[in-house]
Short mmCIF file of C-alpha atoms in Angstrom, two decimals:
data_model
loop_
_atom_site.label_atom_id
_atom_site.label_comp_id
_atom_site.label_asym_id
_atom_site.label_seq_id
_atom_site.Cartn_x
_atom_site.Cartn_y
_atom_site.Cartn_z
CA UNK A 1 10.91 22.80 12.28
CA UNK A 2 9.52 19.30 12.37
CA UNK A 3 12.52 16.57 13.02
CA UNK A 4 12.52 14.49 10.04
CA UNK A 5 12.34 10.86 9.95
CA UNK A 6 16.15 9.71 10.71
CA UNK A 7 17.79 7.91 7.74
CA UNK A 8 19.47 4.58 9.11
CA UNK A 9 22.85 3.75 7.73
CA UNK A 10 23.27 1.34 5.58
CA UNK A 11 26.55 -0.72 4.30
CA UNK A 12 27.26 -3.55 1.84
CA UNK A 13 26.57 -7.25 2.98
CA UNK A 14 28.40 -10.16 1.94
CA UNK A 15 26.44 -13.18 0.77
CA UNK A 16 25.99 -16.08 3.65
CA UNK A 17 25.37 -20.03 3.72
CA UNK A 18 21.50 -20.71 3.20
CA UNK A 19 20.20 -21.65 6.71
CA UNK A 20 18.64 -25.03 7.48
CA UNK A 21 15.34 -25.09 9.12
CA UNK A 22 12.09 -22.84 8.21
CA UNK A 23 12.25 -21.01 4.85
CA UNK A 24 15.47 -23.29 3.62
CA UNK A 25 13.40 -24.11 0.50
CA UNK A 26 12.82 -22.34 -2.48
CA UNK A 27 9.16 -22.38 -1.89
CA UNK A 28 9.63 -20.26 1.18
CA UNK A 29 11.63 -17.58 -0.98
CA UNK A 30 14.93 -17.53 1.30
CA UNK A 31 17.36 -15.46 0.56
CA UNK A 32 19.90 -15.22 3.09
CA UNK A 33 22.89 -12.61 3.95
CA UNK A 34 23.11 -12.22 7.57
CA UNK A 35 25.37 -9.81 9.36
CA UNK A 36 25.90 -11.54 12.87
CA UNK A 37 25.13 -14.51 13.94
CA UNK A 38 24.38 -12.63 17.13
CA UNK A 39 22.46 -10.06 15.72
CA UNK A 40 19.27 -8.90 17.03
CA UNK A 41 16.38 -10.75 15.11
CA UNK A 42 13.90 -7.92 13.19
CA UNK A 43 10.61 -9.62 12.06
CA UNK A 44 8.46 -7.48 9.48
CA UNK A 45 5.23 -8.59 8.59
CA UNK A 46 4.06 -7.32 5.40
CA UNK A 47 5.84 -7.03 2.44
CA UNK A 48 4.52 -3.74 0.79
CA UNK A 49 5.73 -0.23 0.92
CA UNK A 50 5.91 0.34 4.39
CA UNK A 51 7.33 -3.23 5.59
CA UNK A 52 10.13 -3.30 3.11
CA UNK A 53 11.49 0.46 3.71
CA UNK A 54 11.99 -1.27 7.01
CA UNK A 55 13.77 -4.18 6.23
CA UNK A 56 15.79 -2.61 3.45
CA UNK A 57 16.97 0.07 6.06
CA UNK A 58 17.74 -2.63 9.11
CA UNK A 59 18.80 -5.60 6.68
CA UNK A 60 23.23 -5.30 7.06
CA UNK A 61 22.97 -4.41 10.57
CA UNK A 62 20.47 -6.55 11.93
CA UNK A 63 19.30 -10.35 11.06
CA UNK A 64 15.61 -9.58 9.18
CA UNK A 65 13.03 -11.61 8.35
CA UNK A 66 10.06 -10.33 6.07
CA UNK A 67 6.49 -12.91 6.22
CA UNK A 68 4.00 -12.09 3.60
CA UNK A 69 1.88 -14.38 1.61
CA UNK A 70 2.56 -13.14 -1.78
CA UNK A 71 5.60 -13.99 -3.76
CA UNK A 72 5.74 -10.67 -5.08
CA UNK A 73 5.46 -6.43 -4.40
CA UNK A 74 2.81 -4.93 -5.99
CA UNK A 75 3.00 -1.12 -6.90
CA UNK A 76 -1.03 -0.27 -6.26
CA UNK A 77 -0.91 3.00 -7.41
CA UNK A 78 -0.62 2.73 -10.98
CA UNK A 79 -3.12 -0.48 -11.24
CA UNK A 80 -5.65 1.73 -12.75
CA UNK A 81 -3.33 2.14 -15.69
CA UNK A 82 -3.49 -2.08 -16.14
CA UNK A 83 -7.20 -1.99 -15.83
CA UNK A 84 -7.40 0.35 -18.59
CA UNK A 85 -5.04 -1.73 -20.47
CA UNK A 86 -2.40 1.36 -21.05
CA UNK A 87 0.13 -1.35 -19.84
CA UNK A 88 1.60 -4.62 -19.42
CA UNK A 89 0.66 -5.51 -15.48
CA UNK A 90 3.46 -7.27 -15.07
CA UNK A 91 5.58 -4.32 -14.98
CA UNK A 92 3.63 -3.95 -11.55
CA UNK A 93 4.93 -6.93 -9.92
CA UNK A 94 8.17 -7.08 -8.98
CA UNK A 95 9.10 -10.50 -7.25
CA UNK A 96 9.96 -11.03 -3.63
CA UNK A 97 13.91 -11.88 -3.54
CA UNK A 98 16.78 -10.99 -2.29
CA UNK A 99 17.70 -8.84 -5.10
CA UNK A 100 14.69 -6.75 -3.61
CA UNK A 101 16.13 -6.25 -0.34
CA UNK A 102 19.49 -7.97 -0.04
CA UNK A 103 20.75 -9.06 3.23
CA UNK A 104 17.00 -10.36 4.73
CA UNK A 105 15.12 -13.57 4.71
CA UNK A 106 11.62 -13.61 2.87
CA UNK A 107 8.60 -16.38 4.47
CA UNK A 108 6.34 -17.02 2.14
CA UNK A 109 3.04 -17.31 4.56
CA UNK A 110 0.00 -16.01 6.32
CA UNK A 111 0.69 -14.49 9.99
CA UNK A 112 -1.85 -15.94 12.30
CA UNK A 113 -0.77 -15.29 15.61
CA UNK A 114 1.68 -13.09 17.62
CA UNK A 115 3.04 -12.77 21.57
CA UNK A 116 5.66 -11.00 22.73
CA UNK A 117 8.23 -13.28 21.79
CA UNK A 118 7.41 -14.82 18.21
CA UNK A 119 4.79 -14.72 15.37
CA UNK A 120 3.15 -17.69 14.52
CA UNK A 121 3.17 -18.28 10.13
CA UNK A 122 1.09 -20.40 8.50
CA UNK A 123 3.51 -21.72 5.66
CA UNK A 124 2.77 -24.52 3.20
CA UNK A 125 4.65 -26.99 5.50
CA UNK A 126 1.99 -25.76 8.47
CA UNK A 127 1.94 -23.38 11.19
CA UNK A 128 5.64 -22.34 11.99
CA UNK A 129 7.15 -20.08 14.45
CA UNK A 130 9.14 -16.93 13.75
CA UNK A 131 11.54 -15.52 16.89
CA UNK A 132 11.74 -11.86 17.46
CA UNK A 133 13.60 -9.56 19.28
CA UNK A 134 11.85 -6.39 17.18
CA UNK A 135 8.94 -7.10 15.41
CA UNK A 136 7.23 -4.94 12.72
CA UNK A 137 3.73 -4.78 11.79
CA UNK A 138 2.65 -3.60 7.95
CA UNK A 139 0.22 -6.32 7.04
CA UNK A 140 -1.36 -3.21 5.08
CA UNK A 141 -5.09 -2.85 3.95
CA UNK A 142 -7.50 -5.26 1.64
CA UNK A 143 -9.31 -3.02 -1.00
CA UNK A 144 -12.28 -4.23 -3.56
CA UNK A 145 -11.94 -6.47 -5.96
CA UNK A 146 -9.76 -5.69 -8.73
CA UNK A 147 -7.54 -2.93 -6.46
CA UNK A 148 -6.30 -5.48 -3.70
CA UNK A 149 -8.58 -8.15 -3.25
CA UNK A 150 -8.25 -10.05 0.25
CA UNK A 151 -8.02 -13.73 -0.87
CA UNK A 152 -6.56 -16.75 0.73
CA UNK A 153 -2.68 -17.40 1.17
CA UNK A 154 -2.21 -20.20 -1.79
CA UNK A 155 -4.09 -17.48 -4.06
CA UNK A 156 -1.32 -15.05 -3.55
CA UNK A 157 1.02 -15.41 -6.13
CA UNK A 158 2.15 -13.53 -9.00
CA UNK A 159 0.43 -15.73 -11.72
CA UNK A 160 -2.25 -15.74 -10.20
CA UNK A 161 -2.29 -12.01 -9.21
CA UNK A 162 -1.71 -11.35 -13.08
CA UNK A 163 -4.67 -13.34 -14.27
CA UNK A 164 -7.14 -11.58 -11.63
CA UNK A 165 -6.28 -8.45 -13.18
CA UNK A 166 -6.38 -9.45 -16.83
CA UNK A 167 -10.00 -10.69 -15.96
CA UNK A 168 -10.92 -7.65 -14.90
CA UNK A 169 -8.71 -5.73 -17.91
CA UNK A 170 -10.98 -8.15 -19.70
CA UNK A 171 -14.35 -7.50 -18.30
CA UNK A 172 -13.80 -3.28 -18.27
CA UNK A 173 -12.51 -3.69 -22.12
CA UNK A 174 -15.70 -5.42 -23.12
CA UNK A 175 -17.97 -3.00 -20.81
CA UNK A 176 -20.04 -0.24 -22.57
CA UNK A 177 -21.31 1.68 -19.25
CA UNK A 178 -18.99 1.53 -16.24
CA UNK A 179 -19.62 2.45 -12.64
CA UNK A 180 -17.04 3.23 -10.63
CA UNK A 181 -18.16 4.27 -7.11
CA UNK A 182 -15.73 6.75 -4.97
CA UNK A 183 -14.51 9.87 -5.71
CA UNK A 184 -11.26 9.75 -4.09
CA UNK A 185 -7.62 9.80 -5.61
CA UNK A 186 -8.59 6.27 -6.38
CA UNK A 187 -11.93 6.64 -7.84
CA UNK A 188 -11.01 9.64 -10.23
CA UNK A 189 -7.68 7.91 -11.71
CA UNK A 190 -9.62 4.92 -12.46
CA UNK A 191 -12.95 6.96 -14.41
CA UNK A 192 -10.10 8.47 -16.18
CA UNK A 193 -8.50 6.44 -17.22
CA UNK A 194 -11.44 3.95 -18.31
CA UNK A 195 -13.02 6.84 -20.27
CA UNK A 196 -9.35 7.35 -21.97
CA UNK A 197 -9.02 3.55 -23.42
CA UNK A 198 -12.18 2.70 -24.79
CA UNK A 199 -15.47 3.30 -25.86
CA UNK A 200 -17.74 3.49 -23.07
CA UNK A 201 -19.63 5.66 -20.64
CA UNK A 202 -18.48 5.92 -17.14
CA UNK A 203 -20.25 7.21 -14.45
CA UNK A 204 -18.68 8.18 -10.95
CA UNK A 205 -20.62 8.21 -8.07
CA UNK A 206 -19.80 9.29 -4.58
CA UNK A 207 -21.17 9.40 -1.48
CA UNK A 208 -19.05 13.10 -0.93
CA UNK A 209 -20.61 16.40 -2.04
CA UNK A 210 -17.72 16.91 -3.92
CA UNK A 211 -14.62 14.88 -5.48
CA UNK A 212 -11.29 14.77 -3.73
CA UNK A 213 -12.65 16.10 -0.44
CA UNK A 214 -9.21 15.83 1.19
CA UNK A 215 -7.22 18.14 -1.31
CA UNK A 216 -6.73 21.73 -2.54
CA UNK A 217 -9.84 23.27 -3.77
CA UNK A 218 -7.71 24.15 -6.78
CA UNK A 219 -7.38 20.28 -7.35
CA UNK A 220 -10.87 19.50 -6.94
CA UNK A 221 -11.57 21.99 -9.23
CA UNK A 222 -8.99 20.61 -12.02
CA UNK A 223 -10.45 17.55 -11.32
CA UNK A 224 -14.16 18.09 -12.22
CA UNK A 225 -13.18 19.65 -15.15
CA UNK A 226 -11.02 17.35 -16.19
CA UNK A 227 -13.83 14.21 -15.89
CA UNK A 228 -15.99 16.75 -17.19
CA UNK A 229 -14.00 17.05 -20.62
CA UNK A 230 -13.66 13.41 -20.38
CA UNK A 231 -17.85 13.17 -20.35
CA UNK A 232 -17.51 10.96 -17.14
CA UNK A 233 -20.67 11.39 -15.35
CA UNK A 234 -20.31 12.42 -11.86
CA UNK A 235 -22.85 11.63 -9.13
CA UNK A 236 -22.40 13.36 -5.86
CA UNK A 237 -23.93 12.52 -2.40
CA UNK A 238 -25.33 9.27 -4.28
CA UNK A 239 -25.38 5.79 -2.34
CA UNK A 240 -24.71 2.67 -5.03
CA UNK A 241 -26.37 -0.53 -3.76
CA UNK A 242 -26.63 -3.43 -6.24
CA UNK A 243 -29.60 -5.58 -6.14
CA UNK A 244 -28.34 -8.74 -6.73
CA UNK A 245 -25.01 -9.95 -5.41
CA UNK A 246 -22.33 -10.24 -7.60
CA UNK A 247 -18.45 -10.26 -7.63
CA UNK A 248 -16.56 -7.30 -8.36
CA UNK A 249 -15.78 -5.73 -11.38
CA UNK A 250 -18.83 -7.85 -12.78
CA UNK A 251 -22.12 -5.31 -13.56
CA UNK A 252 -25.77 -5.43 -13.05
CA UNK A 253 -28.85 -3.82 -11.88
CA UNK A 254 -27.76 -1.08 -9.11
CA UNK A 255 -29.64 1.37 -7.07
CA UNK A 256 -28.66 4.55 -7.20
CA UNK A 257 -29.69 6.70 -3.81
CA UNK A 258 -29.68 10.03 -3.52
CA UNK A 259 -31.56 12.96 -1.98
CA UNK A 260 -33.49 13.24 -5.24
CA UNK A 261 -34.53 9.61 -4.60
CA UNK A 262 -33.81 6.06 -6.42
CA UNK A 263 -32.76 5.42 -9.89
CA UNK A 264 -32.53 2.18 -11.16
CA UNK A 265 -29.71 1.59 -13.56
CA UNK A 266 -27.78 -1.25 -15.61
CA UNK A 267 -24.21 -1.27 -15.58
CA UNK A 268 -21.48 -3.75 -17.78
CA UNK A 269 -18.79 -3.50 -14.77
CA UNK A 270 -18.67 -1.53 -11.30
CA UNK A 271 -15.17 -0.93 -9.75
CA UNK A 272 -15.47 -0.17 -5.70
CA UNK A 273 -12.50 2.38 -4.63
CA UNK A 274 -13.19 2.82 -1.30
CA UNK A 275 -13.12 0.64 1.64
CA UNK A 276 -9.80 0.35 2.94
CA UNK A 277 -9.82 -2.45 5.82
CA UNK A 278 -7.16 -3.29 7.27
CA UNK A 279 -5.40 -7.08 7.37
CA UNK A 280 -5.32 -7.19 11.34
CA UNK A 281 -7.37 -9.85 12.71
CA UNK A 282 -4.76 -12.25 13.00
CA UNK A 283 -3.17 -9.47 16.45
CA UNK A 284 -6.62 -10.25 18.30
CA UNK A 285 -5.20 -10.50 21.65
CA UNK A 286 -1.68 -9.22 20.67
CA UNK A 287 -2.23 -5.47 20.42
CA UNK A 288 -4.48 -2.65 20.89
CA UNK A 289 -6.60 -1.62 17.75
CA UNK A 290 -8.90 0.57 17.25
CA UNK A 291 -13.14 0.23 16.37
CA UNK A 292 -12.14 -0.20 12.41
CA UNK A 293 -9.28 -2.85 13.11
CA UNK A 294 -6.19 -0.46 12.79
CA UNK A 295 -3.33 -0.63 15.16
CA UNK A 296 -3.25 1.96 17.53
CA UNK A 297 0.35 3.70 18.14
CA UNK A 298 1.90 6.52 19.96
CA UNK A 299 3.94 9.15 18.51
CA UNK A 300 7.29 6.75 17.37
CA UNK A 301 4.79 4.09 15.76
CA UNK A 302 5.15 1.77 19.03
CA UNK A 303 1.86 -0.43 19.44
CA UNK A 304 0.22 -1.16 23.12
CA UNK A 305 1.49 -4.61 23.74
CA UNK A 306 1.95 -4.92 27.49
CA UNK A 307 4.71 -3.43 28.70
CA UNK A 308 6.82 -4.23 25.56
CA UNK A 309 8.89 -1.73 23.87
CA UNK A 310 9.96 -3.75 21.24
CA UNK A 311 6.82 -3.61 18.56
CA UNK A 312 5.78 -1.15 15.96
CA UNK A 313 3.29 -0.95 13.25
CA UNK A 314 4.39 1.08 9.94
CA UNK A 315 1.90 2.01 6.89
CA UNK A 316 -1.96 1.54 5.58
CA UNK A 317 -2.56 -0.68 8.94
CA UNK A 318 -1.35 1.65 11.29
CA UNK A 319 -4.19 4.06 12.99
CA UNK A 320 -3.82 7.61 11.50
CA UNK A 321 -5.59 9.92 9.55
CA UNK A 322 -7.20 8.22 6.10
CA UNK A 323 -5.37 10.96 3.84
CA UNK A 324 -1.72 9.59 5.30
CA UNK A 325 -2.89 6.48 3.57
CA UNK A 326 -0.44 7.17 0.65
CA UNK A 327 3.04 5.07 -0.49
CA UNK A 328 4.40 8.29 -0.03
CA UNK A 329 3.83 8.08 4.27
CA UNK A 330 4.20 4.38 4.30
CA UNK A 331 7.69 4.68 2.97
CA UNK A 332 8.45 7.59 5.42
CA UNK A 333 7.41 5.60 8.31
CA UNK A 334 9.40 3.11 7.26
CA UNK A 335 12.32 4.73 7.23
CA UNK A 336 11.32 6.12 10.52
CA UNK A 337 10.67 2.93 11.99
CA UNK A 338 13.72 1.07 10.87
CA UNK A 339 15.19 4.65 12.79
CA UNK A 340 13.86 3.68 15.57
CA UNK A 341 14.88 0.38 15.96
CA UNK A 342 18.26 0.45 15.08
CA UNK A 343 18.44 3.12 17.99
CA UNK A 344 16.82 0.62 20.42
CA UNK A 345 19.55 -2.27 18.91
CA UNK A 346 22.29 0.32 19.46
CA UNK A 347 21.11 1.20 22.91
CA UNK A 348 21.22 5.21 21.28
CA UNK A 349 18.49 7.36 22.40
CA UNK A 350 15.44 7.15 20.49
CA UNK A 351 14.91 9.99 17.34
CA UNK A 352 12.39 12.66 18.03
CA UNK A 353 8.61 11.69 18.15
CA UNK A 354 7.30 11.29 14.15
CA UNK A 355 6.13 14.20 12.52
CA UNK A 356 4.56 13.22 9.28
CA UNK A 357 5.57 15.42 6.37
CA UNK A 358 3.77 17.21 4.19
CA UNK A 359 1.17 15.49 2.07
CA UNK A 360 2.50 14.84 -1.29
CA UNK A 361 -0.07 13.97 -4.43
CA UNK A 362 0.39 13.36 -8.23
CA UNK A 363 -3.19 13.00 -9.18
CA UNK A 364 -3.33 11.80 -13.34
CA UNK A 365 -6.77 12.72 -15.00
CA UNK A 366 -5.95 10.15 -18.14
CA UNK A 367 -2.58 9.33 -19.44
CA UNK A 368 -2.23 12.58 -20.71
CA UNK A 369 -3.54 14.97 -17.92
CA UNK A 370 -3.17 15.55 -13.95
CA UNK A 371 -2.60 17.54 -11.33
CA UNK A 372 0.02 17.84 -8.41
CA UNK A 373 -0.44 18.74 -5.02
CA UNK A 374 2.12 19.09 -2.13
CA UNK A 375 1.26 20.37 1.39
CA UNK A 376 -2.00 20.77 0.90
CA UNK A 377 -1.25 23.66 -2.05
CA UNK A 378 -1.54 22.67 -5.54
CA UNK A 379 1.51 23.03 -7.72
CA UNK A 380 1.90 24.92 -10.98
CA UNK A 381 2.41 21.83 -12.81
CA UNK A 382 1.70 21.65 -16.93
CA UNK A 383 -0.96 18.72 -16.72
CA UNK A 384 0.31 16.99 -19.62
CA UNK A 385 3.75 16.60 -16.97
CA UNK A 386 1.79 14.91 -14.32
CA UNK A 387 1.59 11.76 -15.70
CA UNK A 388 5.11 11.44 -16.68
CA UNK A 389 6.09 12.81 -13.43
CA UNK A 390 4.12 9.47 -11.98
CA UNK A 391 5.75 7.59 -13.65
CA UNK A 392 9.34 8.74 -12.65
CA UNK A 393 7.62 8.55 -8.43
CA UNK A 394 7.02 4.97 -9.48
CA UNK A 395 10.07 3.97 -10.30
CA UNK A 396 12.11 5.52 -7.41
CA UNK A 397 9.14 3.95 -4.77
CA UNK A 398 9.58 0.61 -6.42
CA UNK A 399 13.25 0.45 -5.77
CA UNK A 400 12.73 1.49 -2.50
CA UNK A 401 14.87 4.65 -2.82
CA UNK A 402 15.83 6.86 0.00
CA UNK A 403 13.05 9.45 0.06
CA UNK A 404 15.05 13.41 -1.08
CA UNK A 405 15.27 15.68 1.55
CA UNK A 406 13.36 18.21 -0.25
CA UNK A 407 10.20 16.61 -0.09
CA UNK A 408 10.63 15.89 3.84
#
């Protein structure tokens, strides 16, 4: 059987002094309950699924320090359900404190620079340097504009995150023909669930021959006929190029390629869901990556830095296959990775190499139809469940809950 990912630990942590130097200030989101003042020094970068499965796990046992530019943790997967204005986004957006993960230390700021020693952060106060004696990349992936925009550092708070998306709430509610180009997980949530709240045509085009190309034919399947019902439009092996630039989710004139040649069209709003690239250019020099910009690893999520043992990389930036790009794997890496290093702090032998588990989907066609998938085998799940079932994966992801042992 494959070893699962170890479970570190954990224990309670009293509350400790605020510390005096870099992240002291409120702007800098400290929140401070150390275990030893001797305690080996974790750094994660990246506050997202991944990065804070870490730091939850390690946080009571070792001194932790999570750097992210945002002041808050986004749950990604259910944005489509904002954009379609089936809820309040702010129920997305949890902020980053230490009622998040109590015992670590939260840096509000851009990583720009790493050796094998510290992390250079570029805070509102300036550049600032961050000691390590572990170190944790999950700096994650930028997507299109709405689904996780890449934009600069001061840009990255919660107010600000909120009124990005309630533009683009805006500017889909007022749309009467919607493109929406990829016919992933991503790309057939979204059509759904635009063709569910309003009005309007919506037309999915992929590049693919077929939707969901990475699951069950069974869910491929439900999945046409579910768009079908929904009279999305589906455009298969079809390249979308605009023709004049324009910002996403704004519309326009598009070109629509396909072996059957160019159509013109006019569309209110386009939403891109593809394009995953990951937020890495600040390790040039550091570590090894690979042609796309991911960080290459070996089989316990260790990166190539020298002869260092001490650095991993955990979630969407890590180099692996694109279907492991879930919050389901980044949060079982995590808890892998944390595994890891609270071996290494221990001086215990290491766990047994990472085997990822099975794949594990809840795929909603709407808010009141889906599908459910788990190792690669779709699962006789009553539609109408699937989105409720979503909702209940939401809430146990977003409070960072151990993962059960019967889905490892």
């Amino acid at each position: 059987a494959a070893p699962r990912c170890p479970r570190p630990p954990t224990r309670a942590v009293p509350s400790a002094p605020r510390e005096e130097g870099l992240c002291a200030s409120a702007a800098h989101m400290s929140c401070l309950c150390a275990p030893r003042d001797d305690a080996a020094h974790l750094v994660v970068v990246g506050a997202s699924f991944a990065g804070l499965q870490v730091a939850k796990d390690a946080a009571g046992r070792l001194r932790v320090t999570v750097v992210d530019p945002k002041d808050y943790f986004e749950f990604t997967p259910s944005l489509h359900t904002a954009l379609g204005a089936a809820r309040d986004a702010a129920s997305l957006l949890r902020p980053l404190d230490g009622s998040l993960v109590p015992g670590a230390r939260f840096v509000r700021g851009a990583a720009v620079g790493a050796d094998e020693t510290r992390v250079s952060v570029r805070t509102e106060r300036g550049v600032e340097t961050v000691a390590y004696d572990y170190l944790v990349i999950a700096c994650g992936c930028s997507y299109p504009a709405p689904i996780r925009e890449a934009v600069d550092a001061a840009d990255q708070t919660r107010a600000r995150r909120l009124a990005r998306i309630a533009s683009a709430e805006a500017t889909l509610g007022g749309a009467g023909a919607v493109l929406v180009v990829g016919g992933g997980a991503v790309g057939v949530e979204v059509a759904a669930e635009l063709a569910t709240s309003g009005p309007r045509s919506v037309t999915l085009a992929t590049a693919a021959p077929e939707l969901l190309p990475d699951m069950p034919a069974e869910t491929r399947g439900a999945a046409r006929v579910a768009l079908r019902a929904l009279g999305i439009e589906m455009l298969f092996e079809t390249r979308c190029d605009r023709v004049a630039p324009a910002a996403d989710p704004a519309g326009g004139a598009f070109e629509l390629k396909s072996a059957g040649g160019v159509e013109s069209r006019t569309f209110d709003a386009c939403v891109r869901c593809f394009g995953a690239r990951p937020q890495t250019a600040w390790l040039d020099g550091f570590c090894a990556r690979d042609a796309r910009g991911f960080v290459v690893v070996d089989d316990r999520g260790r990166c190539a830095v020298g002869d260092a043992e001490n650095v991993w990389a955990a979630g969407d930036c890590a180099a692996k296959p694109d279907a492991q790009r879930l919050a389901s794997y980044a949060h079982f890496e995590g808890e892998y990775v944390a595994g890891c290093i609270l071996a290494a702090a221990a001086g215990s032998a290491q766990p047994e190499p990472y085997a990822p588990p099975p794949r594990l989907v809840a795929l909603s066609f709407g808010p009141r139809d889906g599908a459910f998938a788990y190792d690669a085998k779709p699962v006789p799940v009553p539609g109408a469940l699937v989105p409720w079932l979503k909702t209940v994966i939401e809430h146990w992801f977003i409070r960072l809950l151990p993962m059960p042992d019967a889905v490892r």
